[in-house]
Amino acid sequence: MRKIPVYAHPAAGWPALISSTRKLMDYKAFLRGSISVLHSNQPKGGFDCPGCAWPDHKSHKAIDVCENGIKVIASETMSTRADAAFFAKHTVTALQGWSGYELEHSGRLSEPLYYDAAQDRYLAISWEDAYVCIAEQLQQLDSPDEALFYTSGRVTNEPAFMFQLFVRCFGTNNLPDCSNMCHEPTSVMLGKQLGVGKATVVLEDFEQAKLIMLFGQNPATNHPRMLEMLAHAHKQGCRIIAINPMREQGLSKFRNPQKPTHMAAGQSDEMVDEVIQVQIGGDVALLTGLAKWLTKNDRINSDFIENQTSGYDALDTWLRQQSWTDVERGCGISKAEIINLAKLVADSPATICTWGMGITQHVQGEDNVAMITNLLLLMGMIGIDGAGASPVRGHSNVQGDRTMGIHERPKQSLLDSLERVFKHPMPQEHGLDVIAGAKALMQGTIKAFISMGGNYAVAAPDKSAIQNALTDTQLNVFVATKLNETMLYPGKNNLILPCLGRTERLMTVKGEQFATIEDSMCQVVPTQGRLEPISETLKSEAQIVADMATHVLGSESSIPWQAMSTDFDIVRDYIAEAIDGFENFNQRIRAAERGFHLYHPARHRVWNTDSGKAQFEVPQYPITYVAAQMAQTTSTYQHHIKDSKNSNNNQNPEQKVWQLTSVRSHDQFNTMIFGFQDRYRQTDRRDVLFMHPDEMSRLGWQKGDQVLVSRQDSKDQQRTLGPLILTEMDIAANAVATYYPECNDLIDLDSHAPDSRTPAYKSVTVVLERIHQGSIASSA
Ligand SMILES: Nc1nc2c(c(=O)[nH]1)N[C@H]1C(S)=C(S)[C@@H](COP(=O)(O)OP(=O)(O)OC[C@H]3O[C@@H](n4cnc5c(=O)[nH]c(N)nc54)[C@H](O)[C@@H]3O)O[C@H]1N2
Ligand SMILES: Nc1nc2c(c(=O)[nH]1)N[C@H]1C(S)=C(S)[C@@H](COP(=O)(O)OP(=O)(O)OC[C@H]3O[C@@H](n4cnc5c(=O)[nH]c(N)nc54)[C@H](O)[C@@H]3O)O[C@H]1N2
Ligand SMILES: [Mo]
């Protein structure tokens, strides 16, 4: 096997600090950004870092932030402005040619803008005129269901609650949000199996765990503050196993930026004991192998299964039907290796399973979550210290937004509560999620698109088709901090409404306000920006929602929108009345330094499920699903080669079918591209295709070669990405990877998990074609 260059430094540590400080400099945000960093995740009067949803560490006295957080803060605190003067220089057509990186660096949006088609430019507009336009357009719709209201997970609880209330008072449940593309399979499946679709662990559990299994997650890049917890657990003797097609270099060693002595002495902590390089989409098969061995050898917790669960017999029957050959074929891991891992699971008195997008973003996303939960249930690992389910969410308040009612499929109990509290009828029909919303846009049945943050078209599959569809609407409205590509495909009326960021002071006639968020472990914490807003013209998201509601709903609404937007205590009092678990919200959020934990019944072995027990679930798809997809594509491809007169047939076509996954770097936050570096993966460009060097040799290809990636979509249309530069990576055979979001035109809207409908971003069967031989060096 050829040696793969490895990233020899520990994760975090000096390179991370240098990289992030450089980012503050790049953004000319040094002073504003540095002040903000000091206030991030601090108990009193600080703001919750918008970088990710990992909880605050209680022990921190000084700075609790990481590379990721610093970059997100730098992006928000930059002093450059994308104002009317900026747009006077650039037409929208010209801006369409800009990259995500260039748009991200254009500056903070700082005044309300409307698109003028005659000049092909964004021009300044007054807030009042913007609201009048929104009201006119929304009131003209034949039905409220012709409008789509998207939310991205940065939005804090108070404005999120107001937003869903406004949308429902307007008359629709069309409330897709970024969860639809992210952890929705988790929410759906954990809800079914445990009664609540959220993590059962709290941070302290990581201190007592004896085995942590990290499924499809890359914390060094995406949740760097989690590394400290992992390193600490490892030091205490906890085994840590990563299940990932890629050997993510950032997971092997860790240098703690919170400990100056650690940094100065060049110390580092080991973290992961082993990486199981499962095939893309192979987690179900691996987990099936584990469960097969554990049940067959009676290494399960029978008491727990008997007293607390339902559905065991069906699972056991199904497990017996799965052959070891299919298990091995499905995950690419040998039976012997799976048994070794099963023994670790059997011997561990306290196991935590964490997971990220490598688990959820598949057609089998729900099956993956079901099998992780099944494993925890087989071992009785819910409701004891040091154990449980730990989905790790991305956006800092994506979980809270859902709790606040941003949901296209609301529970009846939520609608009933809202009707009771606000004495206003709520729409009963379920609304559109991200995928259905995008399709409706394309069909022309959505005539108004309103987004509370985010970059809908670019984050979703089928980017170009969505952008195209947005040009046919009557109204598009973007409440946002930064310019992005979704805003560059204007409808007949098109508005950008700039809002305050998380780091900025929110002053109203009632004084300074703080908001709240809910982290990935159900802790509700306060967040309060400290910086002066970059422009006096900015409004808070809550104010913008209140103003839209006042204009759109008019005198029909008896809800005190304006009072809510100026005094968040009023919003919190309504939340306390309408949302379960928020009783005495205002008192409780002030009583403890770091807020409060929302009651999670499964932690107490109370199961709010249909059966009243924790529920085993049998996967819906065959465990060889991906292998079968690849075999089918290979056979289609072979026919194609045979039929093609011009084909160059000196290579075995079978070798060219691959499974593609998409990942993030530390120089981006989702679609916001801060830079091109990924030091853990040793590249300084984003147009790369990661492949194992042994696989390159097998094909006679080399690093630096240019490759086209293509696939037939569900409508038999050919989609092509590239050329991408072949780059070496320790990644499973058959697997290749590239960066999100640049690959999103390769992905269509029809390939998704069945119930949660999360797109299969992490698992796309593709054909590779080399078009140019090795002229471009691939790494830094
Ligand atoms: N720096 C930075 N931080 C972020 C973000 C960002 O863009 N940049 N985004 C935020 C958001 S919204 C989210 S949701 C989180 C995402 O955080 P993560 O869940 O860590 O996200 P990804 O980088 O998309 O992918 C995670 C891992 O899944 C692996 N993987 C791919 N396919 C499979 C598979 O089939 N099986 C298994 N087991 N693993 C697989 C990939 O190799 C990768 O290591 O991060 C948040 N934090
Ligand atoms: N191929 C592929 N596609 C993916 C993924 C993947 O792994 N692979 N991941 C998916 C996931 S997990 C997610 S969460 C989605 C992300 O989807 P989104 O949440 O829609 O995307 P972001 O890039 O986070 O949104 C960035 C924009 O949010 C706005 N913004 C930033 N801060 C604020 C704020 O405080 N308030 C307001 N109002 N606006 C703000 C800015 O205008 C910025 O341009 O992408 C999904 N798409
Ligand atoms: Mo996400």
mmCIF file of C-alpha atoms in Angstrom, residues 378-497:
data_model
loop_
_atom_site.group_PDB
_atom_site.id
_atom_site.type_symbol
_atom_site.label_atom_id
_atom_site.label_comp_id
_atom_site.label_asym_id
_atom_site.label_seq_id
_atom_site.Cartn_x
_atom_site.Cartn_y
_atom_site.Cartn_z
ATOM 1 C CA LEU A 378 -29.684 -3.546 22.865
ATOM 2 C CA MET A 379 -27.032 -2.555 25.391
ATOM 3 C CA GLY A 380 -29.384 -0.576 27.679
ATOM 4 C CA MET A 381 -27.358 2.569 27.053
ATOM 5 C CA ILE A 382 -30.123 5.146 27.450
ATOM 6 C CA GLY A 383 -31.001 6.594 30.813
ATOM 7 C CA ILE A 384 -27.692 5.873 32.579
ATOM 8 C CA ASP A 385 -24.762 8.213 33.227
ATOM 9 C CA GLY A 386 -22.004 8.299 30.656
ATOM 10 C CA ALA A 387 -24.118 6.811 27.888
ATOM 11 C CA GLY A 388 -26.622 7.688 25.208
ATOM 12 C CA ALA A 389 -27.414 9.158 21.826
ATOM 13 C CA SER A 390 -25.537 12.287 20.821
ATOM 14 C CA PRO A 391 -26.459 13.668 17.415
ATOM 15 C CA VAL A 392 -24.237 16.728 16.948
ATOM 16 C CA ARG A 393 -26.124 19.564 15.289
ATOM 17 C CA GLY A 394 -24.592 22.142 13.004
ATOM 18 C CA HIS A 395 -26.124 25.613 13.062
ATOM 19 C CA SER A 396 -25.977 27.144 16.513
ATOM 20 C CA ASN A 397 -29.766 27.312 16.972
ATOM 21 C CA VAL A 398 -31.062 24.796 14.470
ATOM 22 C CA GLN A 399 -32.463 22.696 17.312
ATOM 23 C CA GLY A 400 -34.070 25.701 19.031
ATOM 24 C CA ASP A 401 -35.751 26.919 15.857
ATOM 25 C CA ARG A 402 -37.560 23.605 15.605
ATOM 26 C CA THR A 403 -38.538 23.700 19.274
ATOM 27 C CA MET A 404 -39.963 27.188 18.650
ATOM 28 C CA GLY A 405 -42.299 25.781 16.004
ATOM 29 C CA ILE A 406 -40.389 26.332 12.754
ATOM 30 C CA HIS A 407 -41.719 23.129 11.237
ATOM 31 C CA GLU A 408 -43.590 22.334 8.060
ATOM 32 C CA ARG A 409 -45.210 19.342 9.767
ATOM 33 C CA PRO A 410 -46.192 20.786 13.152
ATOM 34 C CA LYS A 411 -47.577 18.566 15.865
ATOM 35 C CA GLN A 412 -51.290 19.067 16.452
ATOM 36 C CA SER A 413 -50.509 19.947 20.082
ATOM 37 C CA LEU A 414 -48.404 22.928 18.929
ATOM 38 C CA LEU A 415 -51.162 24.243 16.658
ATOM 39 C CA ASP A 416 -53.707 23.809 19.473
ATOM 40 C CA SER A 417 -51.475 25.684 21.926
ATOM 41 C CA LEU A 418 -50.908 28.546 19.505
ATOM 42 C CA GLU A 419 -54.665 28.832 18.928
ATOM 43 C CA ARG A 420 -55.321 28.799 22.663
ATOM 44 C CA VAL A 421 -52.670 31.408 23.496
ATOM 45 C CA PHE A 422 -53.165 33.762 20.552
ATOM 46 C CA LYS A 423 -56.893 33.249 19.901
ATOM 47 C CA HIS A 424 -56.115 33.038 16.204
ATOM 48 C CA PRO A 425 -56.916 30.109 13.901
ATOM 49 C CA MET A 426 -53.835 28.208 12.778
ATOM 50 C CA PRO A 427 -53.527 26.442 9.395
ATOM 51 C CA GLN A 428 -54.030 22.706 9.867
ATOM 52 C CA GLU A 429 -52.610 21.315 6.642
ATOM 53 C CA HIS A 430 -48.984 20.346 6.623
ATOM 54 C CA GLY A 431 -46.693 22.559 4.556
ATOM 55 C CA LEU A 432 -43.738 22.122 2.224
ATOM 56 C CA ASP A 433 -40.228 21.088 3.271
ATOM 57 C CA VAL A 434 -37.024 22.098 1.437
ATOM 58 C CA ILE A 435 -37.423 19.517 -1.320
ATOM 59 C CA ALA A 436 -41.167 19.971 -1.854
ATOM 60 C CA GLY A 437 -40.667 23.742 -1.675
ATOM 61 C CA ALA A 438 -37.971 23.648 -4.354
ATOM 62 C CA LYS A 439 -40.179 21.513 -6.600
ATOM 63 C CA ALA A 440 -43.140 23.826 -6.068
ATOM 64 C CA LEU A 441 -40.937 26.798 -6.960
ATOM 65 C CA MET A 442 -39.968 25.050 -10.177
ATOM 66 C CA GLN A 443 -43.596 24.232 -10.971
ATOM 67 C CA GLY A 444 -44.576 27.853 -10.374
ATOM 68 C CA THR A 445 -47.026 27.077 -7.574
ATOM 69 C CA ILE A 446 -44.891 29.061 -5.134
ATOM 70 C CA LYS A 447 -45.130 32.739 -5.988
ATOM 71 C CA ALA A 448 -43.382 34.289 -2.982
ATOM 72 C CA PHE A 449 -40.169 33.181 -1.267
ATOM 73 C CA ILE A 450 -39.214 34.714 2.076
ATOM 74 C CA SER A 451 -36.058 33.608 3.840
ATOM 75 C CA MET A 452 -34.965 34.240 7.393
ATOM 76 C CA GLY A 453 -31.235 33.750 6.816
ATOM 77 C CA GLY A 454 -29.540 30.975 4.865
ATOM 78 C CA ASN A 455 -28.668 30.371 1.245
ATOM 79 C CA TYR A 456 -31.519 28.152 0.084
ATOM 80 C CA ALA A 457 -30.680 27.627 -3.577
ATOM 81 C CA VAL A 458 -26.994 26.909 -2.985
ATOM 82 C CA ALA A 459 -27.459 24.627 0.035
ATOM 83 C CA ALA A 460 -30.184 22.533 -1.599
ATOM 84 C CA PRO A 461 -29.707 20.018 -4.420
ATOM 85 C CA ASP A 462 -30.333 21.281 -7.938
ATOM 86 C CA LYS A 463 -29.002 24.766 -7.295
ATOM 87 C CA SER A 464 -29.297 26.122 -10.850
ATOM 88 C CA ALA A 465 -32.889 24.959 -11.295
ATOM 89 C CA ILE A 466 -33.895 26.621 -8.011
ATOM 90 C CA GLN A 467 -32.117 29.844 -8.973
ATOM 91 C CA ASN A 468 -33.925 29.779 -12.283
ATOM 92 C CA ALA A 469 -37.272 29.236 -10.585
ATOM 93 C CA LEU A 470 -36.638 32.164 -8.226
ATOM 94 C CA THR A 471 -36.605 34.533 -11.209
ATOM 95 C CA ASP A 472 -40.261 33.657 -11.914
ATOM 96 C CA THR A 473 -41.738 34.533 -8.523
ATOM 97 C CA GLN A 474 -43.741 37.656 -7.704
ATOM 98 C CA LEU A 475 -41.714 38.308 -4.567
ATOM 99 C CA ASN A 476 -38.423 37.220 -2.987
ATOM 100 C CA VAL A 477 -37.349 38.577 0.398
ATOM 101 C CA PHE A 478 -34.017 37.894 2.080
ATOM 102 C CA VAL A 479 -33.511 38.786 5.727
ATOM 103 C CA ALA A 480 -29.753 38.389 5.970
ATOM 104 C CA THR A 481 -26.349 39.574 7.113
ATOM 105 C CA LYS A 482 -24.292 38.675 4.028
ATOM 106 C CA LEU A 483 -24.764 38.614 0.274
ATOM 107 C CA ASN A 484 -25.069 35.197 -1.308
ATOM 108 C CA GLU A 485 -25.994 33.553 -4.585
ATOM 109 C CA THR A 486 -29.651 32.894 -3.790
ATOM 110 C CA MET A 487 -30.141 36.691 -3.785
ATOM 111 C CA LEU A 488 -28.790 37.064 -7.316
ATOM 112 C CA TYR A 489 -31.761 35.531 -9.137
ATOM 113 C CA PRO A 490 -34.401 38.196 -8.572
ATOM 114 C CA GLY A 491 -38.122 37.673 -8.874
ATOM 115 C CA LYS A 492 -40.457 40.411 -10.093
ATOM 116 C CA ASN A 493 -40.128 42.103 -6.718
ATOM 117 C CA ASN A 494 -36.949 41.385 -4.841
ATOM 118 C CA LEU A 495 -35.834 42.725 -1.482
ATOM 119 C CA ILE A 496 -32.807 42.317 0.757
ATOM 120 C CA LEU A 497 -33.472 43.276 4.380
#
